[in-house]
PDB file of C-alpha atoms in Angstrom:
ATOM      1  CA  UNK L 224       1.326  41.392 -33.559  1.00  0.00           C
ATOM      2  CA  UNK L 225      -1.421  40.072 -31.283  1.00  0.00           C
ATOM      3  CA  UNK L 226      -2.075  37.212 -33.686  1.00  0.00           C
ATOM      4  CA  UNK L 227       1.614  36.275 -33.619  1.00  0.00           C
ATOM      5  CA  UNK L 228       1.681  36.254 -29.818  1.00  0.00           C
ATOM      6  CA  UNK L 229      -1.499  34.160 -29.659  1.00  0.00           C
ATOM      7  CA  UNK L 230      -0.113  31.694 -32.192  1.00  0.00           C
ATOM      8  CA  UNK L 231       3.171  31.418 -30.296  1.00  0.00           C
ATOM      9  CA  UNK L 232       1.374  30.868 -26.981  1.00  0.00           C
ATOM     10  CA  UNK L 233      -0.912  28.255 -28.517  1.00  0.00           C
ATOM     11  CA  UNK L 234       2.027  26.401 -30.069  1.00  0.00           C
ATOM     12  CA  UNK L 235       3.903  26.499 -26.749  1.00  0.00           C
ATOM     13  CA  UNK L 236       0.861  25.200 -24.900  1.00  0.00           C
ATOM     14  CA  UNK L 237       0.466  22.331 -27.375  1.00  0.00           C
ATOM     15  CA  UNK L 238       4.148  21.377 -27.093  1.00  0.00           C
ATOM     16  CA  UNK L 239       4.014  21.390 -23.299  1.00  0.00           C
ATOM     17  CA  UNK L 240       0.847  19.281 -23.208  1.00  0.00           C
ATOM     18  CA  UNK L 241       2.275  16.767 -25.708  1.00  0.00           C
ATOM     19  CA  UNK L 242       5.502  16.342 -23.758  1.00  0.00           C
ATOM     20  CA  UNK L 243       3.557  16.006 -20.496  1.00  0.00           C
ATOM     21  CA  UNK L 244       1.321  13.299 -21.953  1.00  0.00           C
ATOM     22  CA  UNK L 245       4.374  11.240 -22.965  1.00  0.00           C
ATOM     23  CA  UNK L 246       6.000  11.553 -19.553  1.00  0.00           C
ATOM     24  CA  UNK L 247       6.342   8.503 -17.336  1.00  0.00           C
ATOM     25  CA  UNK L 248       5.129   8.545 -13.780  1.00  0.00           C
ATOM     26  CA  UNK L 249       7.043   6.913 -10.942  1.00  0.00           C
ATOM     27  CA  UNK L 250       5.541   6.584  -7.494  1.00  0.00           C
ATOM     28  CA  UNK L 251       7.731   6.166  -4.462  1.00  0.00           C
ATOM     29  CA  UNK L 252       8.271   7.832  -1.151  1.00  0.00           C
ATOM     30  CA  UNK L 253      11.719   9.369  -0.830  1.00  0.00           C
ATOM     31  CA  UNK L 254      12.671   9.275   2.802  1.00  0.00           C
ATOM     32  CA  UNK L 255      15.768   8.115   4.663  1.00  0.00           C
ATOM     33  CA  UNK L 256      16.015   4.455   5.610  1.00  0.00           C
ATOM     34  CA  UNK L 257      13.921   3.427   8.619  1.00  0.00           C
ATOM     35  CA  UNK L 258      15.440   2.404  11.944  1.00  0.00           C
ATOM     36  CA  UNK L 259      16.237  -1.295  12.368  1.00  0.00           C
ATOM     37  CA  UNK L 260      13.182  -3.484  13.075  1.00  0.00           C
ATOM     38  CA  UNK L 261      12.300  -4.100  16.687  1.00  0.00           C
ATOM     39  CA  UNK L 262      12.910  -7.623  17.957  1.00  0.00           C
ATOM     40  CA  UNK L 263       9.640  -9.087  19.204  1.00  0.00           C
ATOM     41  CA  UNK L 264       8.698 -12.684  19.971  1.00  0.00           C
ATOM     42  CA  UNK L 265       5.850 -13.953  17.788  1.00  0.00           C
ATOM     43  CA  UNK L 266       2.948 -15.066  19.998  1.00  0.00           C
ATOM     44  CA  UNK L 267       2.344 -18.311  18.062  1.00  0.00           C
ATOM     45  CA  UNK L 268       0.378 -19.943  20.864  1.00  0.00           C
ATOM     46  CA  UNK L 269      -2.377 -17.321  20.776  1.00  0.00           C
ATOM     47  CA  UNK L 270      -3.428 -17.387  17.130  1.00  0.00           C
ATOM     48  CA  UNK L 271      -7.122 -16.379  16.985  1.00  0.00           C
ATOM     49  CA  UNK L 272      -7.840 -19.233  14.551  1.00  0.00           C
ATOM     50  CA  UNK L 273      -6.084 -21.323  11.872  1.00  0.00           C
ATOM     51  CA  UNK L 274      -7.253 -18.781   9.242  1.00  0.00           C
ATOM     52  CA  UNK L 275      -5.051 -16.049  10.737  1.00  0.00           C
ATOM     53  CA  UNK L 276      -1.435 -15.314   9.805  1.00  0.00           C
ATOM     54  CA  UNK L 277       1.169 -13.292  11.669  1.00  0.00           C
ATOM     55  CA  UNK L 278       2.450 -10.095  10.022  1.00  0.00           C
ATOM     56  CA  UNK L 279       5.773  -8.975  11.520  1.00  0.00           C
ATOM     57  CA  UNK L 280       6.031  -5.424  12.811  1.00  0.00           C
ATOM     58  CA  UNK L 281       7.539  -2.800  10.524  1.00  0.00           C
ATOM     59  CA  UNK L 282       8.334   0.892  10.244  1.00  0.00           C
ATOM     60  CA  UNK L 283       6.256   2.997   7.869  1.00  0.00           C
ATOM     61  CA  UNK L 284       6.575   6.680   6.921  1.00  0.00           C
ATOM     62  CA  UNK L 285       4.294   9.318   8.393  1.00  0.00           C
ATOM     63  CA  UNK L 286       5.274  12.739   7.084  1.00  0.00           C
ATOM     64  CA  UNK L 287       9.046  13.046   7.417  1.00  0.00           C
ATOM     65  CA  UNK L 288       9.528  10.383  10.078  1.00  0.00           C
ATOM     66  CA  UNK L 289       8.746   6.719  10.664  1.00  0.00           C
ATOM     67  CA  UNK L 290       6.126   5.168  12.903  1.00  0.00           C
ATOM     68  CA  UNK L 291       6.366   1.613  14.249  1.00  0.00           C
ATOM     69  CA  UNK L 292       3.527  -0.722  13.278  1.00  0.00           C
ATOM     70  CA  UNK L 293       3.537  -3.597  15.780  1.00  0.00           C
ATOM     71  CA  UNK L 294       3.149  -7.134  14.471  1.00  0.00           C
ATOM     72  CA  UNK L 295      -0.388  -8.492  14.370  1.00  0.00           C
ATOM     73  CA  UNK L 296      -2.568 -11.481  13.610  1.00  0.00           C
ATOM     74  CA  UNK L 297      -4.903 -10.992  10.656  1.00  0.00           C
ATOM     75  CA  UNK L 298      -6.814 -12.946   8.075  1.00  0.00           C
ATOM     76  CA  UNK L 299      -5.437 -12.476   4.560  1.00  0.00           C
ATOM     77  CA  UNK L 300      -7.775 -10.620   2.193  1.00  0.00           C
ATOM     78  CA  UNK L 301      -8.467 -13.882   0.327  1.00  0.00           C
ATOM     79  CA  UNK L 302      -7.419 -17.531   0.489  1.00  0.00           C
ATOM     80  CA  UNK L 303      -3.877 -18.048  -0.789  1.00  0.00           C
ATOM     81  CA  UNK L 304      -2.769 -14.425  -0.339  1.00  0.00           C
ATOM     82  CA  UNK L 305       0.647 -13.823   1.246  1.00  0.00           C
ATOM     83  CA  UNK L 306       2.104 -10.712   2.856  1.00  0.00           C
ATOM     84  CA  UNK L 307       4.939  -8.930   1.031  1.00  0.00           C
ATOM     85  CA  UNK L 308       6.763  -6.961   3.716  1.00  0.00           C
ATOM     86  CA  UNK L 309       7.542  -3.271   3.237  1.00  0.00           C
ATOM     87  CA  UNK L 310      11.137  -2.414   2.424  1.00  0.00           C
ATOM     88  CA  UNK L 311      13.526   0.441   1.728  1.00  0.00           C
ATOM     89  CA  UNK L 312      15.955   0.039  -1.159  1.00  0.00           C
ATOM     90  CA  UNK L 313      18.383   2.727  -0.016  1.00  0.00           C
ATOM     91  CA  UNK L 314      16.534   5.503  -1.839  1.00  0.00           C
ATOM     92  CA  UNK L 315      12.800   4.806  -1.678  1.00  0.00           C
ATOM     93  CA  UNK L 316      10.321   3.193   0.666  1.00  0.00           C
ATOM     94  CA  UNK L 317       7.943   0.576  -0.720  1.00  0.00           C
ATOM     95  CA  UNK L 318       4.871  -0.202   1.424  1.00  0.00           C
ATOM     96  CA  UNK L 319       3.824  -3.748   2.270  1.00  0.00           C
ATOM     97  CA  UNK L 320       0.910  -5.408   0.514  1.00  0.00           C
ATOM     98  CA  UNK L 321      -0.922  -8.690   0.066  1.00  0.00           C
ATOM     99  CA  UNK L 322      -0.335 -10.636  -3.135  1.00  0.00           C
ATOM    100  CA  UNK L 323      -1.589 -13.881  -4.625  1.00  0.00           C
ATOM    101  CA  UNK L 324      -3.598 -15.402  -7.450  1.00  0.00           C
ATOM    102  CA  UNK L 325      -6.360 -12.755  -7.125  1.00  0.00           C
ATOM    103  CA  UNK L 326      -3.977  -9.816  -7.356  1.00  0.00           C
ATOM    104  CA  UNK L 327      -2.431  -7.203  -5.130  1.00  0.00           C
ATOM    105  CA  UNK L 328      -4.254  -5.741  -2.124  1.00  0.00           C
ATOM    106  CA  UNK L 329      -2.896  -2.735  -0.253  1.00  0.00           C
ATOM    107  CA  UNK L 330      -2.964  -2.489   3.541  1.00  0.00           C
ATOM    108  CA  UNK L 331      -4.703   0.610   4.835  1.00  0.00           C
ATOM    109  CA  UNK L 332      -3.630   1.753   8.306  1.00  0.00           C
ATOM    110  CA  UNK L 333      -7.141   3.124   8.954  1.00  0.00           C
ATOM    111  CA  UNK L 334      -8.252  -0.519   9.266  1.00  0.00           C
ATOM    112  CA  UNK L 335      -5.810  -1.297  12.094  1.00  0.00           C
ATOM    113  CA  UNK L 336      -8.434  -1.125  14.860  1.00  0.00           C
ATOM    114  CA  UNK L 337     -10.457  -3.899  13.210  1.00  0.00           C
ATOM    115  CA  UNK L 338      -9.532  -7.509  14.019  1.00  0.00           C
ATOM    116  CA  UNK L 339     -10.154  -8.523  10.387  1.00  0.00           C
ATOM    117  CA  UNK L 340      -8.252  -5.465   9.194  1.00  0.00           C
ATOM    118  CA  UNK L 341      -7.288  -6.809   5.750  1.00  0.00           C
ATOM    119  CA  UNK L 342      -9.858  -9.564   5.221  1.00  0.00           C
ATOM    120  CA  UNK L 343     -12.477  -9.166   2.493  1.00  0.00           C
ATOM    121  CA  UNK L 344     -12.090  -5.370   2.197  1.00  0.00           C
ATOM    122  CA  UNK L 345     -12.913  -5.374  -1.487  1.00  0.00           C
ATOM    123  CA  UNK L 346     -15.552  -8.101  -1.634  1.00  0.00           C
ATOM    124  CA  UNK L 347     -17.946  -5.837  -3.561  1.00  0.00           C
ATOM    125  CA  UNK L 348     -15.318  -5.219  -6.252  1.00  0.00           C
ATOM    126  CA  UNK L 349     -14.557  -8.944  -6.484  1.00  0.00           C
ATOM    127  CA  UNK L 350     -18.249  -9.830  -6.637  1.00  0.00           C
ATOM    128  CA  UNK L 351     -18.782  -7.375  -9.516  1.00  0.00           C
ATOM    129  CA  UNK L 352     -15.699  -8.734 -11.331  1.00  0.00           C
ATOM    130  CA  UNK L 353     -16.891 -12.337 -10.946  1.00  0.00           C
ATOM    131  CA  UNK L 354     -20.288 -11.455 -12.489  1.00  0.00           C
ATOM    132  CA  UNK L 355     -18.643 -10.365 -15.750  1.00  0.00           C
TER     133      UNK L 355
END
């Protein structure tokens, strides 16, 4: 009887692990739509340098509510990168990111105190990739 129970448990465990390994993973934050964006004038005349671009302010989720991220001047992570604004499709929130010919770069809100918040954050990874 013990052997039968062990065999049954083992077979069940194998079936569960096989079905879990074939499962697809979807990442998204399910939260209600954010409030409408705030209307703010872009301070074009005070660009820190020609290398900087303006990123419009946006709402982003923190827990079960949204926090306003004011617009800011920043240098893109690499030449030719452009900002893809965050959006909500009615069901899920998709965070903003930088995209271009060198791939996607996420924005990390821990960098917001730094003037070059997004610029060259992964230079070590790029340097290692270029060596290959």
